[in-house]
Amino acid sequence: MQFKDVALILAGHGSTKNAESSRFTRETAHRIRERGIFGEVRSAFWKEQPSYADAIQGLGAKKVVVVPWFLANGYFTTKILQREFVDTLDVECRVTAPIGMRSEILSHFQKRAERLLAAKSWKPNQVSLLVASHGTPLHAGSRVAAVDLAEQLAKDGYRTARAVFLEEDPKIADWRVLIQEGPVVVLPHFLAGGLHGSEDVPELLGISGAGEGWYESEKGEVGYGEPLGRPEEVEEMIIELAVAKASK
Amino acid sequence: METMYEAGEMGQVCWIKNEKGWVVRHIQDQDAVGQLRSVATLDELEEVVRWDERGKYRPLRSEGNLVSGWQYDANSVTEFREGMEVIYPGLWGNAEAWKHGKLKFQIWDDVLTKQTERVRSKVSQAGDMPRRVIEENCKKRCLKAVLWAGEKPADRDAKMPMLCTGPCGMFWSCLEG
């Protein structure tokens, strides 16, 4: 299947401080480009170059499909991207759902939790699980996605499964108040490479690293999952989102 | 415009087309012979442009601190364009649009309406800070002409212009301190 008259843009956030923030977005764009499905493939960022506006201006295609490199239908996806990628006289823009809204996301989170449990030979009913997400008073979407994910994961039989947040209640920092005893698996609901998943959340949990594995914090044993977003994990999801939109 | 694909300069890089394809280098390495590190893939090229010579992250790829000592060989015009897209993301397209009189750029009032109330409030309290950021950050660090602040690109036909169409993440980062 080929869409030579369509350009694909992976629209991420990026960072002026963290070199890793856009790495996987850019690498994934290169991987998808090599497959020759779309006429052009670009990455674009809110905080890095190219900006969303510059990415559009450089395209030869008249039809653009934008896949949000975000996990939730939150502020950026529903407000910023919808505003930045509007149709012009020259270019028709279509924005898909963010990659985090794909149904496969649940299985990626389940696999992370299963790997952590297997490392200790534990069953789900021996641990609690937290989905650590951003949340923002600007938009409810971020919270909703994390809460839904936690509810889905709860069906696997954990002692409890809840969503916790950086900017909303319940706060990540209060994890030991919420889960008063026993080991806790924490799955970061952040895309890989960003500061939140690699620095902020581990710090709030009181653990010494951000790699997938078990850590001893002052407040107890924490199993930390790897943030989502490696190119090999998201490439197919992105192509399916883009192809579905381009086909309409 | 097509002649720019044969040989030219943009920012700190230069290129030339030969019988094998395109050779892209830092302008300091224009005449270097056989002493440059070969960069074969776009991911490798990303690594070259991601860091400055001290190994510090370069969030602003249009800053005049691109490292030298490498050579990217492109086998096709598509590979050449993608390479330029890695080195100076979005800027080739902007330059082409400019030369065709089609480049769109923002104006300050429109920029502000797109910001959150928090940022607008900060800007209104910042006095001439936006102007100072343009003078101290944009014009001194970045190689792009700040179109949205009234700057015009140097009129040099042999060089692809580097054009800034609106305040970037680095501008806002400096403005917010």
Short mmCIF file of C-alpha atoms in Angstrom, two decimals, chain A residues 14-24 26-28 30-31 33-34 39-43 46-51 53-59 62 75 80 83-84 88-91 138, chain B residues 42-43 46-47 50-51 57 59-63 78 81-82 85-86 89-94 96-97 102-106 113-116 142 144 163-166 168-170 172-173 176:
data_model
loop_
_atom_site.label_atom_id
_atom_site.label_comp_id
_atom_site.label_asym_id
_atom_site.label_seq_id
_atom_site.Cartn_x
_atom_site.Cartn_y
_atom_site.Cartn_z
CA GLY A 14 10.52 18.16 21.94
CA SER A 15 12.66 19.96 24.48
CA THR A 16 15.18 22.78 24.64
CA LYS A 17 16.90 21.05 27.56
CA ASN A 18 16.81 17.31 26.95
CA ALA A 19 18.66 15.79 24.00
CA GLU A 20 16.73 12.53 24.21
CA SER A 21 13.28 14.05 24.01
CA SER A 22 12.98 13.97 20.22
CA ARG A 23 15.38 11.14 19.43
CA PHE A 24 12.82 8.37 18.99
CA ARG A 26 13.15 11.48 14.56
CA GLU A 27 14.39 7.88 14.34
CA THR A 28 10.88 6.58 13.79
CA HIS A 30 13.52 7.87 9.29
CA ARG A 31 12.40 4.25 9.63
CA ARG A 33 10.42 6.98 5.33
CA GLU A 34 12.64 4.08 4.30
CA GLY A 39 5.60 10.50 -0.37
CA GLU A 40 7.34 12.41 2.43
CA VAL A 41 7.86 11.75 6.12
CA ARG A 42 8.82 14.44 8.62
CA SER A 43 9.00 14.95 12.35
CA TRP A 46 6.59 22.40 19.62
CA LYS A 47 9.96 23.11 21.26
CA GLU A 48 12.49 22.01 18.64
CA GLN A 49 13.14 22.40 14.95
CA PRO A 50 11.33 22.05 12.68
CA SER A 51 8.34 23.82 14.13
CA ALA A 53 4.57 25.57 10.74
CA ASP A 54 7.98 25.07 9.12
CA ALA A 55 7.38 21.34 8.62
CA ILE A 56 4.27 22.10 6.61
CA GLN A 57 5.85 24.82 4.46
CA GLY A 58 8.61 22.54 3.23
CA LEU A 59 6.37 19.80 1.91
CA LYS A 62 -0.83 18.70 -0.97
CA TYR A 75 -4.33 19.66 25.62
CA ILE A 80 -2.52 22.90 19.82
CA ARG A 83 -4.90 24.75 15.64
CA GLU A 84 -1.46 24.40 14.06
CA THR A 88 -4.73 26.04 3.82
CA LEU A 89 -5.41 26.88 0.19
CA ASP A 90 -2.42 24.71 -0.75
CA VAL A 91 -2.46 21.87 1.76
CA LEU A 138 -5.79 22.74 31.23
CA LEU B 42 20.42 9.85 8.69
CA ASP B 43 20.51 8.47 12.23
CA GLU B 46 21.31 13.15 13.69
CA GLU B 47 24.05 12.27 16.19
CA ARG B 50 22.64 16.82 18.14
CA TRP B 51 25.80 17.84 20.05
CA TYR B 57 23.00 19.29 23.52
CA PRO B 59 18.44 22.26 20.87
CA LEU B 60 18.77 25.00 18.26
CA ARG B 61 20.00 23.31 15.12
CA SER B 62 20.30 26.63 13.32
CA GLU B 63 22.80 27.90 15.89
CA THR B 78 16.06 12.61 -2.07
CA ARG B 81 17.24 16.73 0.84
CA GLU B 82 16.65 14.41 3.78
CA GLU B 85 16.38 18.25 6.68
CA VAL B 86 18.35 16.63 9.51
CA PRO B 89 15.07 20.98 9.85
CA GLY B 90 12.40 22.75 7.84
CA LEU B 91 14.74 25.42 6.50
CA TRP B 92 15.26 24.20 2.94
CA GLY B 93 11.52 24.24 2.41
CA ASN B 94 11.30 27.72 3.89
CA GLU B 96 12.33 27.52 -1.47
CA ALA B 97 9.02 29.07 -0.44
CA LYS B 102 5.19 31.95 -0.90
CA LEU B 103 6.76 31.83 2.56
CA LYS B 104 4.33 32.49 5.38
CA PHE B 105 5.64 33.95 8.60
CA GLN B 106 4.01 35.13 11.77
CA THR B 113 -2.88 35.25 20.68
CA LYS B 114 -1.73 31.65 20.32
CA GLN B 115 -0.07 31.59 23.73
CA THR B 116 -1.72 30.64 26.99
CA CYS B 142 20.98 31.72 15.49
CA LYS B 144 18.36 32.51 10.66
CA LEU B 163 14.72 32.06 7.59
CA CYS B 164 12.91 32.27 10.90
CA THR B 165 9.13 32.29 10.53
CA GLY B 166 8.13 32.63 14.18
CA CYS B 168 10.82 29.06 18.54
CA GLY B 169 11.04 27.03 21.73
CA MET B 170 14.41 28.60 22.51
CA TRP B 172 10.19 31.26 24.72
CA SER B 173 12.64 29.48 26.97
CA GLU B 176 10.58 32.83 30.50
#
